[in-house]
Amino acid sequence: MTHKKQPKGCIGIVGLGLIGGSLGLELKDLGWYVKGLVHKPLTVEKATKKQLVHEVSTDSKILSDCDLVILALPLKQLLRPNKSLVNALPKSAVITDVGSVKEPIVKAWERLHPRFVGSHPMSGTEQSGVEAGRKGLFANRPWVATPNPSTEKEALHSVHQLATSLGSKWLIADAKKHDESVSLISHLPILVSAALLVSIEKYKDSNIYELSRNLASTGFADTTRVGGGNPELGTSITSHNTKAILNSLSNFRLSLEELESTIRHGKWSDLYEKLEVSKLIRAEFIDP
Amino acid sequence: MTHKKQPKGCIGIVGLGLIGGSLGLELKDLGWYVKGLVHKPLTVEKATKKQLVHEVSTDSKILSDCDLVILALPLKQLLRPNKSLVNALPKSAVITDVGSVKEPIVKAWERLHPRFVGSHPMSGTEQSGVEAGRKGLFANRPWVATPNPSTEKEALHSVHQLATSLGSKWLIADAKKHDESVSLISHLPILVSAALLVSIEKYKDSNIYELSRNLASTGFADTTRVGGGNPELGTSITSHNTKAILNSLSNFRLSLEELESTIRHGKWSDLYEKLEVSKLIRAEFIDP
């Protein structure tokens, strides 16, 4: 099979981890000819076995005839991409990324490629790596693009079509606002949830720890899920969205201190009101 | 049908909310004759329609021939039970409760009934009320009993049999240790999760709030689930387990401040280590 036969043309995916691999599987189904560029020969082997894409290589030349390239790389590599990758991207191709922090990526890439569109599919699971790819990861999930005045309209349109063809909910946001917003609803929960786990680690040598392990139930499991995720990803996100995250964290700390003071002073009707606010806010954010 | 035909005898359930109603449905299936005592005539009607129990009444005399009575009442009513209820409990019956804080309940009830056994089935959903009862709520969930030296062995044995017949994982703990432990793994997550929601409420009049609502995904939903629960229950738990909760909260606040300082100083390898600890602790607490 050659991609000449694929009516939609050729998509390149750089990096075949959870997001890249899942994109590969679905884009194949949608009629694209899909090529993968990866770093290690072992990943070529695994990706071939899992049939994530039609062709996979460690040689960036593989991207030469792609119409659209998705950079599904870790933040660090998106921010300091290696030169051979940048040089291998066809000037005529639309380039997009999947990074979870947008302002620094957009700043870096608007200088590197004329048809770059920053974007962020808000999908994920605890898994990572070439074995993690699976279908259905993007359906009904937000996919945010963060164009700026210099973003090419036609390129933005291509990424829009890509996202909606995968069933994602399409959104446009300013990159800085995106980063502030995800610091609140994605990065802050990771850190708060991690602090909860770290605070429990302090009981490690007591018999309360063992009892707590036996009693922990669904409430604990849900509240700590994102805090128990990939340390690499958590560190990378935090080090690249530091300012917004520190704002969200200190705002959270104030709310926590207020709650603690309410409890310390036994102001139960105030506590009730705060818990009513929590319930209302959650209902506004999450469909039941 | 009369309970004479039921080989296992008669169980009374006081209160037919989520826990009481769910117990009724399952204990009927297990061959008990089940009677419900409720406060309002409307609840009698609804419980009858949902067939939660065999017989239901607002008259505490209904408990007169029960072999075992489960007090499935809110904490406040467990701690200050009304006299007519206490007087209506057969002296020969085993009495247990389902309250989520144990030390004050055990203290109150060991004086009120000779065959009382404090217990806590760790099950729950967001729902509450007479419409919430459903089967399968207790299977594979911890059910902790908190006997003290004066607890009658045979009564404890009956509660043990009850819990395991429902598929629960049986545990024995000292009441005070139970309260410390649930302050960590159940009450602290509620308050931390609520503080997260309250901290987001502060953005209400900004465009970040609207964008965040659109971007909030499964991570946010999971981390805030317990904080968006019943304000009555949250307040009641906190006001009756205040000391242990304040300890857990200030311990959590320290962990959060440490995390914030790590980020503020850009100590990314320290942050990585903390997130690794979080991941390990969660793996110890929650089976994957």
PDB file of N, CA, C and O in Angstrom, chain A residues 198-214, chain B residues 176-178 180-185 247-248 251 281 284-285:
ATOM      1  N   VAL A 198       1.590  12.915  49.489  1.00  0.00           N
ATOM      2  CA  VAL A 198       2.827  13.171  50.225  1.00  0.00           C
ATOM      3  C   VAL A 198       2.517  13.345  51.718  1.00  0.00           C
ATOM      4  O   VAL A 198       3.261  12.880  52.583  1.00  0.00           O
ATOM      5  N   SER A 199       1.398  14.001  52.030  1.00  0.00           N
ATOM      6  CA  SER A 199       1.060  14.228  53.447  1.00  0.00           C
ATOM      7  C   SER A 199       0.776  12.900  54.146  1.00  0.00           C
ATOM      8  O   SER A 199       1.011  12.743  55.338  1.00  0.00           O
ATOM      9  N   ILE A 200       0.294  11.933  53.412  1.00  0.00           N
ATOM     10  CA  ILE A 200       0.002  10.624  54.002  1.00  0.00           C
ATOM     11  C   ILE A 200       1.278   9.811  54.170  1.00  0.00           C
ATOM     12  O   ILE A 200       1.401   9.008  55.099  1.00  0.00           O
ATOM     13  N   GLU A 201       2.245  10.071  53.311  1.00  0.00           N
ATOM     14  CA  GLU A 201       3.528   9.368  53.415  1.00  0.00           C
ATOM     15  C   GLU A 201       4.174   9.621  54.785  1.00  0.00           C
ATOM     16  O   GLU A 201       4.914   8.787  55.292  1.00  0.00           O
ATOM     17  N   LYS A 202       3.865  10.775  55.390  1.00  0.00           N
ATOM     18  CA  LYS A 202       4.454  11.112  56.691  1.00  0.00           C
ATOM     19  C   LYS A 202       4.007  10.171  57.817  1.00  0.00           C
ATOM     20  O   LYS A 202       4.624  10.116  58.869  1.00  0.00           O
ATOM     21  N   TYR A 203       2.918   9.441  57.587  1.00  0.00           N
ATOM     22  CA  TYR A 203       2.420   8.500  58.605  1.00  0.00           C
ATOM     23  C   TYR A 203       3.012   7.109  58.405  1.00  0.00           C
ATOM     24  O   TYR A 203       2.638   6.181  59.105  1.00  0.00           O
ATOM     25  N   LYS A 204       3.927   6.985  57.452  1.00  0.00           N
ATOM     26  CA  LYS A 204       4.364   5.672  56.978  1.00  0.00           C
ATOM     27  C   LYS A 204       4.722   4.677  58.089  1.00  0.00           C
ATOM     28  O   LYS A 204       4.423   3.497  57.970  1.00  0.00           O
ATOM     29  N   ASP A 205       5.390   5.144  59.142  1.00  0.00           N
ATOM     30  CA  ASP A 205       5.822   4.179  60.152  1.00  0.00           C
ATOM     31  C   ASP A 205       4.839   4.018  61.305  1.00  0.00           C
ATOM     32  O   ASP A 205       5.169   3.425  62.333  1.00  0.00           O
ATOM     33  N   SER A 206       3.619   4.522  61.143  1.00  0.00           N
ATOM     34  CA  SER A 206       2.642   4.372  62.225  1.00  0.00           C
ATOM     35  C   SER A 206       1.607   3.311  61.844  1.00  0.00           C
ATOM     36  O   SER A 206       1.480   2.942  60.684  1.00  0.00           O
ATOM     37  N   ASN A 207       0.881   2.814  62.858  1.00  0.00           N
ATOM     38  CA  ASN A 207      -0.148   1.823  62.522  1.00  0.00           C
ATOM     39  C   ASN A 207      -1.367   2.457  61.839  1.00  0.00           C
ATOM     40  O   ASN A 207      -2.184   1.777  61.230  1.00  0.00           O
ATOM     41  N   ILE A 208      -1.463   3.793  61.908  1.00  0.00           N
ATOM     42  CA  ILE A 208      -2.528   4.499  61.181  1.00  0.00           C
ATOM     43  C   ILE A 208      -2.361   4.288  59.665  1.00  0.00           C
ATOM     44  O   ILE A 208      -3.343   4.182  58.926  1.00  0.00           O
ATOM     45  N   TYR A 209      -1.098   4.229  59.235  1.00  0.00           N
ATOM     46  CA  TYR A 209      -0.822   4.052  57.812  1.00  0.00           C
ATOM     47  C   TYR A 209      -1.411   2.740  57.296  1.00  0.00           C
ATOM     48  O   TYR A 209      -2.098   2.708  56.277  1.00  0.00           O
ATOM     49  N   GLU A 210      -1.154   1.659  58.048  1.00  0.00           N
ATOM     50  CA  GLU A 210      -1.635   0.341  57.640  1.00  0.00           C
ATOM     51  C   GLU A 210      -3.166   0.299  57.639  1.00  0.00           C
ATOM     52  O   GLU A 210      -3.790  -0.198  56.692  1.00  0.00           O
ATOM     53  N   LEU A 211      -3.770   0.843  58.705  1.00  0.00           N
ATOM     54  CA  LEU A 211      -5.230   0.873  58.784  1.00  0.00           C
ATOM     55  C   LEU A 211      -5.807   1.696  57.619  1.00  0.00           C
ATOM     56  O   LEU A 211      -6.781   1.294  56.979  1.00  0.00           O
ATOM     57  N   SER A 212      -5.159   2.832  57.343  1.00  0.00           N
ATOM     58  CA  SER A 212      -5.647   3.707  56.274  1.00  0.00           C
ATOM     59  C   SER A 212      -5.594   3.020  54.916  1.00  0.00           C
ATOM     60  O   SER A 212      -6.484   3.190  54.086  1.00  0.00           O
ATOM     61  N   ARG A 213      -4.541   2.247  54.723  1.00  0.00           N
ATOM     62  CA  ARG A 213      -4.432   1.480  53.486  1.00  0.00           C
ATOM     63  C   ARG A 213      -5.626   0.531  53.318  1.00  0.00           C
ATOM     64  O   ARG A 213      -6.153   0.345  52.227  1.00  0.00           O
ATOM     65  N   ASN A 214      -6.049  -0.056  54.439  1.00  0.00           N
ATOM     66  CA  ASN A 214      -7.182  -0.976  54.383  1.00  0.00           C
ATOM     67  C   ASN A 214      -8.518  -0.267  54.204  1.00  0.00           C
ATOM     68  O   ASN A 214      -9.464  -0.823  53.659  1.00  0.00           O
TER      69      ASN A 214
ATOM     70  N   LYS B 176     -10.892   5.261  68.171  1.00  0.00           N
ATOM     71  CA  LYS B 176     -10.107   6.490  67.990  1.00  0.00           C
ATOM     72  C   LYS B 176      -9.201   6.368  66.756  1.00  0.00           C
ATOM     73  O   LYS B 176      -9.074   7.304  65.970  1.00  0.00           O
ATOM     74  N   LYS B 177      -8.570   5.191  66.606  1.00  0.00           N
ATOM     75  CA  LYS B 177      -7.692   4.971  65.444  1.00  0.00           C
ATOM     76  C   LYS B 177      -8.510   5.013  64.145  1.00  0.00           C
ATOM     77  O   LYS B 177      -8.055   5.535  63.127  1.00  0.00           O
ATOM     78  N   HIS B 178      -9.712   4.428  64.194  1.00  0.00           N
ATOM     79  CA  HIS B 178     -10.601   4.522  63.030  1.00  0.00           C
ATOM     80  C   HIS B 178     -10.831   5.981  62.648  1.00  0.00           C
ATOM     81  O   HIS B 178     -10.730   6.356  61.466  1.00  0.00           O
ATOM     82  N   GLU B 180      -9.051   8.646  63.323  1.00  0.00           N
ATOM     83  CA  GLU B 180      -7.831   9.262  62.791  1.00  0.00           C
ATOM     84  C   GLU B 180      -7.603   8.824  61.342  1.00  0.00           C
ATOM     85  O   GLU B 180      -7.263   9.634  60.478  1.00  0.00           O
ATOM     86  N   SER B 181      -7.811   7.530  61.132  1.00  0.00           N
ATOM     87  CA  SER B 181      -7.557   6.993  59.801  1.00  0.00           C
ATOM     88  C   SER B 181      -8.545   7.548  58.761  1.00  0.00           C
ATOM     89  O   SER B 181      -8.136   7.966  57.673  1.00  0.00           O
ATOM     90  N   VAL B 182      -9.836   7.584  59.098  1.00  0.00           N
ATOM     91  CA  VAL B 182     -10.791   8.115  58.106  1.00  0.00           C
ATOM     92  C   VAL B 182     -10.623   9.627  57.925  1.00  0.00           C
ATOM     93  O   VAL B 182     -10.937  10.165  56.865  1.00  0.00           O
ATOM     94  N   SER B 183     -10.082  10.301  58.961  1.00  0.00           N
ATOM     95  CA  SER B 183      -9.807  11.737  58.765  1.00  0.00           C
ATOM     96  C   SER B 183      -8.787  11.913  57.642  1.00  0.00           C
ATOM     97  O   SER B 183      -8.857  12.864  56.871  1.00  0.00           O
ATOM     98  N   LEU B 184      -7.859  10.961  57.540  1.00  0.00           N
ATOM     99  CA  LEU B 184      -6.830  11.014  56.487  1.00  0.00           C
ATOM    100  C   LEU B 184      -7.345  10.619  55.108  1.00  0.00           C
ATOM    101  O   LEU B 184      -7.112  11.316  54.130  1.00  0.00           O
ATOM    102  N   ILE B 185      -8.017   9.480  55.039  1.00  0.00           N
ATOM    103  CA  ILE B 185      -8.303   8.932  53.714  1.00  0.00           C
ATOM    104  C   ILE B 185      -9.729   9.226  53.226  1.00  0.00           C
ATOM    105  O   ILE B 185     -10.045   8.962  52.071  1.00  0.00           O
ATOM    106  N   ASN B 247      -5.784  17.931  62.554  1.00  0.00           N
ATOM    107  CA  ASN B 247      -4.426  17.368  62.441  1.00  0.00           C
ATOM    108  C   ASN B 247      -4.092  17.017  61.001  1.00  0.00           C
ATOM    109  O   ASN B 247      -3.021  17.370  60.497  1.00  0.00           O
ATOM    110  N   SER B 248      -4.997  16.311  60.367  1.00  0.00           N
ATOM    111  CA  SER B 248      -4.761  15.901  58.975  1.00  0.00           C
ATOM    112  C   SER B 248      -4.629  17.116  58.068  1.00  0.00           C
ATOM    113  O   SER B 248      -3.788  17.152  57.169  1.00  0.00           O
ATOM    114  N   ASN B 251      -1.288  18.969  58.618  1.00  0.00           N
ATOM    115  CA  ASN B 251      -0.254  18.136  58.007  1.00  0.00           C
ATOM    116  C   ASN B 251      -0.270  18.277  56.478  1.00  0.00           C
ATOM    117  O   ASN B 251       0.779  18.440  55.835  1.00  0.00           O
ATOM    118  N   ILE B 281       3.051   5.964  46.828  1.00  0.00           N
ATOM    119  CA  ILE B 281       2.057   5.881  47.905  1.00  0.00           C
ATOM    120  C   ILE B 281       0.702   5.470  47.327  1.00  0.00           C
ATOM    121  O   ILE B 281       0.024   4.598  47.852  1.00  0.00           O
ATOM    122  N   GLU B 284       0.495   1.928  46.663  1.00  0.00           N
ATOM    123  CA  GLU B 284       0.349   1.135  47.889  1.00  0.00           C
ATOM    124  C   GLU B 284      -1.092   1.153  48.410  1.00  0.00           C
ATOM    125  O   GLU B 284      -1.516   0.230  49.087  1.00  0.00           O
ATOM    126  N   PHE B 285      -1.798   2.224  48.140  1.00  0.00           N
ATOM    127  CA  PHE B 285      -3.158   2.366  48.672  1.00  0.00           C
ATOM    128  C   PHE B 285      -4.237   1.809  47.749  1.00  0.00           C
ATOM    129  O   PHE B 285      -5.246   1.295  48.211  1.00  0.00           O
TER     130      PHE B 285
END
